[in-house]
Amino acid sequence: MKRIAIQGLMGSFHDIAAHLYFEGEQIQLICCSTFEQVFESIKQDPTAIGMLAIENTIAGSLLHNYELLRDSGTTVVGEHKLHISHCICCLPEDDWSTITEVHSHPVALMQCRQFLAQHPQLKNVEAEDTAGSAKMIAEEGRRGWAAICHAEATRLYGL
């Protein structure tokens, strides 16, 4: 079984990319809060594989991740291009009339900036992870909050 270190939780875009890249193989995710923790995980466990975004057609290059990759001394062994499709999700009892805040990873907020600009009443709140935002809203029962994430996160966390 391959151990894959990703930034984010189950349902994050890195989770989706890892499962698609290693399709048909058994994998165990090492969910990390930050990209720095991804590299720390593969440093501590030389059998672990790190998977992280370095390019985004809308947000541009993730220069910090390039820097982390360069400084780590690790070797790139593959590439996966993932089509990003965002969802905005909330608790089942909420709807457009009750949403006041949108939480997500800064890159996801940037990718959705045109949509969010059409809804200036919504406060944009940066978080560590797309799926983590969905999970937090579900677990804490945050009425009036929404998350921008992958559709899988909405299913996983009941939003």
Short mmCIF file of N, CA and C in Angstrom, two decimals:
data_model
loop_
_atom_site.label_atom_id
_atom_site.label_comp_id
_atom_site.label_asym_id
_atom_site.label_seq_id
_atom_site.Cartn_x
_atom_site.Cartn_y
_atom_site.Cartn_z
N MET A 1 0.84 -1.18 0.00
CA MET A 1 0.00 0.00 0.00
C MET A 1 0.89 1.24 0.00
N LYS A 2 0.56 2.16 -0.89
CA LYS A 2 1.31 3.41 -0.97
C LYS A 2 0.76 4.40 0.06
N ARG A 3 1.69 5.11 0.72
CA ARG A 3 1.34 6.16 1.67
C ARG A 3 1.56 7.50 0.96
N ILE A 4 0.49 8.29 0.86
CA ILE A 4 0.55 9.54 0.10
C ILE A 4 0.28 10.71 1.03
N ALA A 5 1.24 11.61 1.14
CA ALA A 5 1.07 12.82 1.96
C ALA A 5 0.46 13.90 1.08
N ILE A 6 -0.65 14.47 1.56
CA ILE A 6 -1.35 15.53 0.83
C ILE A 6 -1.63 16.69 1.77
N GLN A 7 -1.82 17.86 1.19
CA GLN A 7 -2.32 19.00 1.97
C GLN A 7 -3.83 18.93 1.88
N GLY A 8 -4.47 18.81 3.02
CA GLY A 8 -5.93 18.76 3.04
C GLY A 8 -6.46 17.48 3.64
N LEU A 9 -7.78 17.42 3.70
CA LEU A 9 -8.48 16.29 4.30
C LEU A 9 -9.11 15.44 3.20
N MET A 10 -9.79 14.38 3.65
CA MET A 10 -10.58 13.57 2.72
C MET A 10 -11.58 14.50 2.04
N GLY A 11 -11.72 14.34 0.74
CA GLY A 11 -12.62 15.20 -0.02
C GLY A 11 -11.95 16.43 -0.60
N SER A 12 -10.67 16.65 -0.25
CA SER A 12 -9.94 17.79 -0.82
C SER A 12 -9.53 17.48 -2.25
N PHE A 13 -9.13 18.50 -2.97
CA PHE A 13 -8.69 18.28 -4.35
C PHE A 13 -7.43 17.42 -4.40
N HIS A 14 -6.57 17.53 -3.39
CA HIS A 14 -5.39 16.66 -3.35
C HIS A 14 -5.79 15.20 -3.13
N ASP A 15 -6.81 14.96 -2.32
CA ASP A 15 -7.34 13.60 -2.13
C ASP A 15 -7.84 13.06 -3.47
N ILE A 16 -8.64 13.85 -4.17
CA ILE A 16 -9.19 13.43 -5.47
C ILE A 16 -8.05 13.13 -6.44
N ALA A 17 -7.05 14.02 -6.51
CA ALA A 17 -5.92 13.83 -7.42
C ALA A 17 -5.14 12.57 -7.09
N ALA A 18 -4.91 12.33 -5.80
CA ALA A 18 -4.16 11.13 -5.39
C ALA A 18 -4.91 9.86 -5.80
N HIS A 19 -6.21 9.83 -5.58
CA HIS A 19 -6.98 8.64 -5.95
C HIS A 19 -7.04 8.45 -7.47
N LEU A 20 -7.07 9.52 -8.22
CA LEU A 20 -7.07 9.40 -9.68
C LEU A 20 -5.69 8.97 -10.20
N TYR A 21 -4.64 9.56 -9.64
CA TYR A 21 -3.28 9.23 -10.09
C TYR A 21 -2.94 7.78 -9.80
N PHE A 22 -3.34 7.31 -8.62
CA PHE A 22 -3.04 5.93 -8.21
C PHE A 22 -4.28 5.04 -8.35
N GLU A 23 -5.08 5.32 -9.37
CA GLU A 23 -6.31 4.56 -9.59
C GLU A 23 -6.03 3.06 -9.67
N GLY A 24 -6.83 2.31 -8.96
CA GLY A 24 -6.67 0.85 -8.94
C GLY A 24 -5.68 0.35 -7.92
N GLU A 25 -4.97 1.26 -7.25
CA GLU A 25 -4.00 0.88 -6.23
C GLU A 25 -4.55 1.25 -4.86
N GLN A 26 -4.13 0.49 -3.86
CA GLN A 26 -4.51 0.83 -2.49
C GLN A 26 -3.58 1.93 -2.00
N ILE A 27 -4.18 3.00 -1.47
CA ILE A 27 -3.37 4.08 -0.93
C ILE A 27 -3.88 4.44 0.46
N GLN A 28 -2.95 4.93 1.25
CA GLN A 28 -3.28 5.45 2.58
C GLN A 28 -2.86 6.91 2.58
N LEU A 29 -3.82 7.80 2.84
CA LEU A 29 -3.51 9.23 2.85
C LEU A 29 -2.92 9.66 4.18
N ILE A 30 -1.92 10.51 4.09
CA ILE A 30 -1.39 11.22 5.26
C ILE A 30 -1.88 12.66 5.07
N CYS A 31 -2.93 13.02 5.78
CA CYS A 31 -3.54 14.34 5.61
C CYS A 31 -2.79 15.38 6.43
N CYS A 32 -2.29 16.39 5.75
CA CYS A 32 -1.48 17.44 6.38
C CYS A 32 -2.20 18.78 6.28
N SER A 33 -2.01 19.62 7.27
CA SER A 33 -2.64 20.94 7.27
C SER A 33 -1.96 21.90 6.30
N THR A 34 -0.66 21.74 6.11
CA THR A 34 0.09 22.68 5.29
C THR A 34 0.99 21.93 4.30
N PHE A 35 1.45 22.65 3.30
CA PHE A 35 2.38 22.06 2.35
C PHE A 35 3.72 21.76 3.03
N GLU A 36 4.09 22.58 4.02
CA GLU A 36 5.31 22.30 4.77
C GLU A 36 5.21 20.94 5.46
N GLN A 37 4.05 20.64 6.00
CA GLN A 37 3.85 19.35 6.67
C GLN A 37 3.91 18.18 5.69
N VAL A 38 3.53 18.40 4.45
CA VAL A 38 3.66 17.35 3.43
C VAL A 38 5.13 16.97 3.30
N PHE A 39 5.99 17.97 3.17
CA PHE A 39 7.42 17.69 3.02
C PHE A 39 8.02 17.11 4.29
N GLU A 40 7.54 17.54 5.44
CA GLU A 40 8.00 16.98 6.71
C GLU A 40 7.61 15.50 6.80
N SER A 41 6.43 15.16 6.33
CA SER A 41 5.97 13.76 6.35
C SER A 41 6.83 12.87 5.48
N ILE A 42 7.18 13.35 4.29
CA ILE A 42 8.00 12.51 3.42
C ILE A 42 9.46 12.47 3.88
N LYS A 43 9.86 13.49 4.62
CA LYS A 43 11.21 13.49 5.21
C LYS A 43 11.28 12.45 6.33
N GLN A 44 10.22 12.38 7.15
CA GLN A 44 10.19 11.43 8.27
C GLN A 44 9.97 10.00 7.81
N ASP A 45 9.27 9.81 6.71
CA ASP A 45 8.99 8.47 6.19
C ASP A 45 9.42 8.41 4.74
N PRO A 46 10.62 7.91 4.47
CA PRO A 46 11.14 7.91 3.10
C PRO A 46 10.32 7.05 2.13
N THR A 47 9.42 6.21 2.65
CA THR A 47 8.57 5.42 1.76
C THR A 47 7.32 6.19 1.34
N ALA A 48 7.04 7.31 2.00
CA ALA A 48 5.85 8.11 1.68
C ALA A 48 6.09 8.93 0.41
N ILE A 49 5.02 9.16 -0.29
CA ILE A 49 5.03 9.97 -1.50
C ILE A 49 4.27 11.25 -1.21
N GLY A 50 4.82 12.37 -1.62
CA GLY A 50 4.12 13.64 -1.46
C GLY A 50 3.43 14.01 -2.76
N MET A 51 2.22 14.51 -2.64
CA MET A 51 1.49 14.96 -3.82
C MET A 51 0.96 16.35 -3.52
N LEU A 52 1.34 17.33 -4.37
CA LEU A 52 0.91 18.69 -4.12
C LEU A 52 0.81 19.48 -5.40
N ALA A 53 -0.04 20.48 -5.37
CA ALA A 53 -0.23 21.36 -6.51
C ALA A 53 0.96 22.29 -6.65
N ILE A 54 1.37 22.50 -7.90
CA ILE A 54 2.42 23.49 -8.14
C ILE A 54 2.02 24.48 -9.23
N GLU A 55 1.00 24.16 -9.99
CA GLU A 55 0.52 25.06 -11.04
C GLU A 55 -0.99 25.12 -11.02
N ASN A 56 -1.51 26.28 -11.38
CA ASN A 56 -2.95 26.47 -11.45
C ASN A 56 -3.22 27.42 -12.61
N THR A 57 -4.07 27.01 -13.52
CA THR A 57 -4.29 27.83 -14.71
C THR A 57 -4.94 29.17 -14.40
N ILE A 58 -5.68 29.26 -13.31
CA ILE A 58 -6.32 30.53 -12.95
C ILE A 58 -5.47 31.30 -11.94
N ALA A 59 -5.05 30.62 -10.86
CA ALA A 59 -4.31 31.29 -9.79
C ALA A 59 -2.82 31.44 -10.12
N GLY A 60 -2.32 30.70 -11.10
CA GLY A 60 -0.91 30.79 -11.49
C GLY A 60 -0.05 29.78 -10.75
N SER A 61 1.24 29.99 -10.79
CA SER A 61 2.20 29.11 -10.14
C SER A 61 2.12 29.26 -8.63
N LEU A 62 2.21 28.16 -7.94
CA LEU A 62 2.28 28.18 -6.48
C LEU A 62 3.76 28.23 -6.12
N LEU A 63 4.33 29.42 -6.18
CA LEU A 63 5.77 29.60 -6.04
C LEU A 63 6.31 29.05 -4.74
N HIS A 64 5.53 29.18 -3.67
CA HIS A 64 5.98 28.66 -2.38
C HIS A 64 6.19 27.14 -2.46
N ASN A 65 5.32 26.44 -3.18
CA ASN A 65 5.47 24.99 -3.31
C ASN A 65 6.69 24.63 -4.15
N TYR A 66 6.99 25.43 -5.17
CA TYR A 66 8.22 25.22 -5.93
C TYR A 66 9.43 25.36 -5.01
N GLU A 67 9.38 26.37 -4.16
CA GLU A 67 10.48 26.61 -3.21
C GLU A 67 10.63 25.43 -2.24
N LEU A 68 9.51 24.96 -1.71
CA LEU A 68 9.54 23.81 -0.80
C LEU A 68 10.09 22.58 -1.51
N LEU A 69 9.69 22.37 -2.74
CA LEU A 69 10.17 21.23 -3.52
C LEU A 69 11.67 21.32 -3.74
N ARG A 70 12.13 22.49 -4.15
CA ARG A 70 13.56 22.70 -4.39
C ARG A 70 14.37 22.48 -3.12
N ASP A 71 13.92 23.06 -2.01
CA ASP A 71 14.66 22.97 -0.76
C ASP A 71 14.63 21.57 -0.15
N SER A 72 13.63 20.77 -0.52
CA SER A 72 13.50 19.43 0.08
C SER A 72 14.48 18.42 -0.49
N GLY A 73 14.93 18.64 -1.71
CA GLY A 73 15.83 17.67 -2.35
C GLY A 73 15.09 16.45 -2.87
N THR A 74 13.77 16.45 -2.83
CA THR A 74 13.01 15.31 -3.34
C THR A 74 12.98 15.35 -4.86
N THR A 75 12.58 14.25 -5.45
CA THR A 75 12.54 14.12 -6.89
C THR A 75 11.09 14.02 -7.36
N VAL A 76 10.76 14.74 -8.40
CA VAL A 76 9.43 14.63 -9.01
C VAL A 76 9.41 13.36 -9.84
N VAL A 77 8.41 12.52 -9.60
CA VAL A 77 8.32 11.24 -10.33
C VAL A 77 7.08 11.14 -11.20
N GLY A 78 6.22 12.12 -11.13
CA GLY A 78 5.02 12.06 -11.95
C GLY A 78 4.26 13.36 -11.92
N GLU A 79 3.24 13.42 -12.76
CA GLU A 79 2.42 14.61 -12.87
C GLU A 79 0.98 14.18 -13.11
N HIS A 80 0.06 14.89 -12.50
CA HIS A 80 -1.36 14.65 -12.76
C HIS A 80 -2.05 15.99 -12.95
N LYS A 81 -2.75 16.12 -14.04
CA LYS A 81 -3.51 17.35 -14.29
C LYS A 81 -4.95 17.09 -13.88
N LEU A 82 -5.41 17.85 -12.92
CA LEU A 82 -6.76 17.68 -12.39
C LEU A 82 -7.62 18.86 -12.81
N HIS A 83 -8.74 18.56 -13.41
CA HIS A 83 -9.71 19.61 -13.74
C HIS A 83 -10.42 19.99 -12.45
N ILE A 84 -10.32 21.25 -12.08
CA ILE A 84 -10.92 21.73 -10.84
C ILE A 84 -12.35 22.20 -11.12
N SER A 85 -13.28 21.65 -10.37
CA SER A 85 -14.67 22.07 -10.45
C SER A 85 -15.15 22.30 -9.03
N HIS A 86 -15.45 23.54 -8.72
CA HIS A 86 -15.84 23.91 -7.36
C HIS A 86 -17.33 23.81 -7.15
N CYS A 87 -17.69 23.56 -5.90
CA CYS A 87 -19.08 23.64 -5.45
C CYS A 87 -19.11 24.63 -4.29
N ILE A 88 -20.24 25.27 -4.13
CA ILE A 88 -20.45 26.05 -2.92
C ILE A 88 -21.51 25.29 -2.14
N CYS A 89 -21.21 24.99 -0.90
CA CYS A 89 -22.12 24.13 -0.14
C CYS A 89 -22.34 24.70 1.26
N CYS A 90 -23.45 24.30 1.85
CA CYS A 90 -23.82 24.78 3.17
C CYS A 90 -24.64 23.69 3.86
N LEU A 91 -25.02 23.96 5.08
CA LEU A 91 -25.89 23.04 5.79
C LEU A 91 -27.22 22.92 5.04
N PRO A 92 -27.87 21.77 5.11
CA PRO A 92 -29.12 21.58 4.37
C PRO A 92 -30.21 22.60 4.71
N GLU A 93 -30.21 23.12 5.93
CA GLU A 93 -31.24 24.09 6.31
C GLU A 93 -30.93 25.52 5.86
N ASP A 94 -29.74 25.76 5.29
CA ASP A 94 -29.39 27.08 4.77
C ASP A 94 -29.68 27.15 3.28
N ASP A 95 -29.74 28.36 2.76
CA ASP A 95 -29.85 28.59 1.33
C ASP A 95 -29.26 29.97 1.03
N TRP A 96 -29.38 30.44 -0.24
CA TRP A 96 -28.76 31.71 -0.63
C TRP A 96 -29.20 32.87 0.25
N SER A 97 -30.41 32.80 0.75
CA SER A 97 -30.91 33.93 1.55
C SER A 97 -30.30 33.97 2.95
N THR A 98 -29.69 32.88 3.41
CA THR A 98 -29.15 32.85 4.77
C THR A 98 -27.63 32.84 4.81
N ILE A 99 -26.97 32.66 3.67
CA ILE A 99 -25.51 32.58 3.64
C ILE A 99 -24.90 33.98 3.77
N THR A 100 -23.97 34.12 4.72
CA THR A 100 -23.29 35.41 4.92
C THR A 100 -21.78 35.31 4.74
N GLU A 101 -21.23 34.09 4.89
CA GLU A 101 -19.78 33.90 4.78
C GLU A 101 -19.48 32.70 3.90
N VAL A 102 -18.36 32.79 3.17
CA VAL A 102 -17.86 31.68 2.36
C VAL A 102 -16.43 31.39 2.80
N HIS A 103 -16.18 30.14 3.20
CA HIS A 103 -14.87 29.72 3.69
C HIS A 103 -14.22 28.77 2.68
N SER A 104 -12.91 28.93 2.50
CA SER A 104 -12.17 28.01 1.64
C SER A 104 -10.69 28.35 1.67
N HIS A 105 -9.93 27.49 1.01
CA HIS A 105 -8.50 27.72 0.83
C HIS A 105 -8.31 28.97 -0.02
N PRO A 106 -7.27 29.77 0.24
CA PRO A 106 -7.06 31.00 -0.52
C PRO A 106 -7.02 30.80 -2.04
N VAL A 107 -6.45 29.70 -2.51
CA VAL A 107 -6.40 29.46 -3.95
C VAL A 107 -7.80 29.23 -4.51
N ALA A 108 -8.62 28.48 -3.78
CA ALA A 108 -10.00 28.25 -4.24
C ALA A 108 -10.78 29.56 -4.26
N LEU A 109 -10.59 30.40 -3.26
CA LEU A 109 -11.26 31.70 -3.26
C LEU A 109 -10.81 32.53 -4.46
N MET A 110 -9.52 32.45 -4.78
CA MET A 110 -8.99 33.18 -5.93
C MET A 110 -9.59 32.63 -7.23
N GLN A 111 -9.69 31.32 -7.33
CA GLN A 111 -10.25 30.70 -8.52
C GLN A 111 -11.71 31.10 -8.73
N CYS A 112 -12.40 31.37 -7.65
CA CYS A 112 -13.83 31.71 -7.70
C CYS A 112 -14.09 33.20 -7.57
N ARG A 113 -13.07 34.02 -7.74
CA ARG A 113 -13.20 35.44 -7.47
C ARG A 113 -14.28 36.11 -8.33
N GLN A 114 -14.46 35.70 -9.58
CA GLN A 114 -15.49 36.32 -10.43
C GLN A 114 -16.88 36.00 -9.89
N PHE A 115 -17.10 34.75 -9.49
CA PHE A 115 -18.37 34.36 -8.90
C PHE A 115 -18.61 35.13 -7.61
N LEU A 116 -17.60 35.18 -6.76
CA LEU A 116 -17.74 35.85 -5.46
C LEU A 116 -17.96 37.36 -5.63
N ALA A 117 -17.38 37.94 -6.67
CA ALA A 117 -17.58 39.37 -6.92
C ALA A 117 -19.04 39.68 -7.27
N GLN A 118 -19.74 38.70 -7.78
CA GLN A 118 -21.16 38.87 -8.10
C GLN A 118 -22.04 38.76 -6.84
N HIS A 119 -21.41 38.41 -5.72
CA HIS A 119 -22.12 38.27 -4.45
C HIS A 119 -21.37 39.04 -3.36
N PRO A 120 -21.31 40.37 -3.49
CA PRO A 120 -20.49 41.17 -2.56
C PRO A 120 -20.98 41.12 -1.12
N GLN A 121 -22.18 40.64 -0.88
CA GLN A 121 -22.69 40.53 0.49
C GLN A 121 -22.03 39.37 1.25
N LEU A 122 -21.34 38.50 0.54
CA LEU A 122 -20.71 37.36 1.18
C LEU A 122 -19.29 37.71 1.63
N LYS A 123 -19.01 37.48 2.89
CA LYS A 123 -17.67 37.69 3.43
C LYS A 123 -16.82 36.48 3.05
N ASN A 124 -15.65 36.73 2.44
CA ASN A 124 -14.73 35.66 2.06
C ASN A 124 -13.76 35.41 3.21
N VAL A 125 -13.67 34.15 3.66
CA VAL A 125 -12.82 33.80 4.80
C VAL A 125 -11.84 32.72 4.36
N GLU A 126 -10.54 33.03 4.46
CA GLU A 126 -9.49 32.07 4.09
C GLU A 126 -9.36 31.00 5.17
N ALA A 127 -9.17 29.76 4.72
CA ALA A 127 -9.00 28.62 5.62
C ALA A 127 -7.87 27.74 5.08
N GLU A 128 -7.48 26.74 5.86
CA GLU A 128 -6.37 25.87 5.46
C GLU A 128 -6.73 24.96 4.29
N ASP A 129 -8.01 24.63 4.16
CA ASP A 129 -8.37 23.57 3.22
C ASP A 129 -9.80 23.74 2.73
N THR A 130 -10.04 23.34 1.50
CA THR A 130 -11.39 23.36 0.95
C THR A 130 -12.28 22.36 1.70
N ALA A 131 -11.85 21.11 1.73
CA ALA A 131 -12.64 20.08 2.41
C ALA A 131 -12.71 20.33 3.92
N GLY A 132 -11.65 20.87 4.48
CA GLY A 132 -11.64 21.20 5.91
C GLY A 132 -12.70 22.25 6.24
N SER A 133 -12.93 23.17 5.31
CA SER A 133 -13.97 24.17 5.51
C SER A 133 -15.34 23.50 5.55
N ALA A 134 -15.56 22.59 4.62
CA ALA A 134 -16.84 21.86 4.59
C ALA A 134 -17.03 21.04 5.86
N LYS A 135 -15.98 20.35 6.28
CA LYS A 135 -16.06 19.52 7.48
C LYS A 135 -16.36 20.38 8.72
N MET A 136 -15.69 21.51 8.84
CA MET A 136 -15.89 22.39 9.99
C MET A 136 -17.33 22.91 10.05
N ILE A 137 -17.86 23.32 8.91
CA ILE A 137 -19.23 23.82 8.87
C ILE A 137 -20.21 22.73 9.30
N ALA A 138 -19.98 21.51 8.80
CA ALA A 138 -20.86 20.39 9.15
C ALA A 138 -20.75 20.03 10.63
N GLU A 139 -19.52 19.85 11.10
CA GLU A 139 -19.31 19.40 12.49
C GLU A 139 -19.76 20.44 13.51
N GLU A 140 -19.54 21.72 13.20
CA GLU A 140 -19.90 22.77 14.15
C GLU A 140 -21.30 23.34 13.91
N GLY A 141 -21.99 22.82 12.88
CA GLY A 141 -23.34 23.29 12.60
C GLY A 141 -23.40 24.78 12.32
N ARG A 142 -22.46 25.29 11.56
CA ARG A 142 -22.34 26.74 11.30
C ARG A 142 -23.40 27.23 10.32
N ARG A 143 -24.52 27.66 10.86
CA ARG A 143 -25.59 28.24 10.05
C ARG A 143 -25.10 29.54 9.43
N GLY A 144 -25.46 29.76 8.17
CA GLY A 144 -25.09 30.99 7.48
C GLY A 144 -23.72 30.96 6.84
N TRP A 145 -23.00 29.84 7.00
CA TRP A 145 -21.67 29.72 6.40
C TRP A 145 -21.73 28.72 5.25
N ALA A 146 -20.90 28.96 4.25
CA ALA A 146 -20.77 28.05 3.12
C ALA A 146 -19.29 27.77 2.90
N ALA A 147 -19.02 26.69 2.18
CA ALA A 147 -17.65 26.33 1.83
C ALA A 147 -17.55 26.19 0.32
N ILE A 148 -16.41 26.57 -0.23
CA ILE A 148 -16.10 26.27 -1.63
C ILE A 148 -15.18 25.06 -1.59
N CYS A 149 -15.61 24.00 -2.27
CA CYS A 149 -14.87 22.74 -2.19
C CYS A 149 -15.23 21.85 -3.37
N HIS A 150 -14.69 20.64 -3.39
CA HIS A 150 -15.03 19.63 -4.39
C HIS A 150 -16.36 19.00 -4.00
N ALA A 151 -17.12 18.55 -4.97
CA ALA A 151 -18.43 17.92 -4.71
C ALA A 151 -18.30 16.73 -3.77
N GLU A 152 -17.17 16.02 -3.81
CA GLU A 152 -16.99 14.87 -2.92
C GLU A 152 -17.02 15.29 -1.46
N ALA A 153 -16.50 16.46 -1.15
CA ALA A 153 -16.52 16.95 0.24
C ALA A 153 -17.95 17.20 0.70
N THR A 154 -18.81 17.67 -0.21
CA THR A 154 -20.20 17.90 0.17
C THR A 154 -20.87 16.57 0.54
N ARG A 155 -20.55 15.52 -0.21
CA ARG A 155 -21.12 14.21 0.10
C ARG A 155 -20.56 13.64 1.40
N LEU A 156 -19.25 13.76 1.56
CA LEU A 156 -18.60 13.23 2.77
C LEU A 156 -19.11 13.86 4.05
N TYR A 157 -19.36 15.16 4.00
CA TYR A 157 -19.70 15.90 5.22
C TYR A 157 -21.18 16.28 5.32
N GLY A 158 -21.98 15.77 4.41
CA GLY A 158 -23.43 15.96 4.52
C GLY A 158 -23.93 17.36 4.29
N LEU A 159 -23.26 18.09 3.40
CA LEU A 159 -23.68 19.46 3.09
C LEU A 159 -24.45 19.47 1.78
#
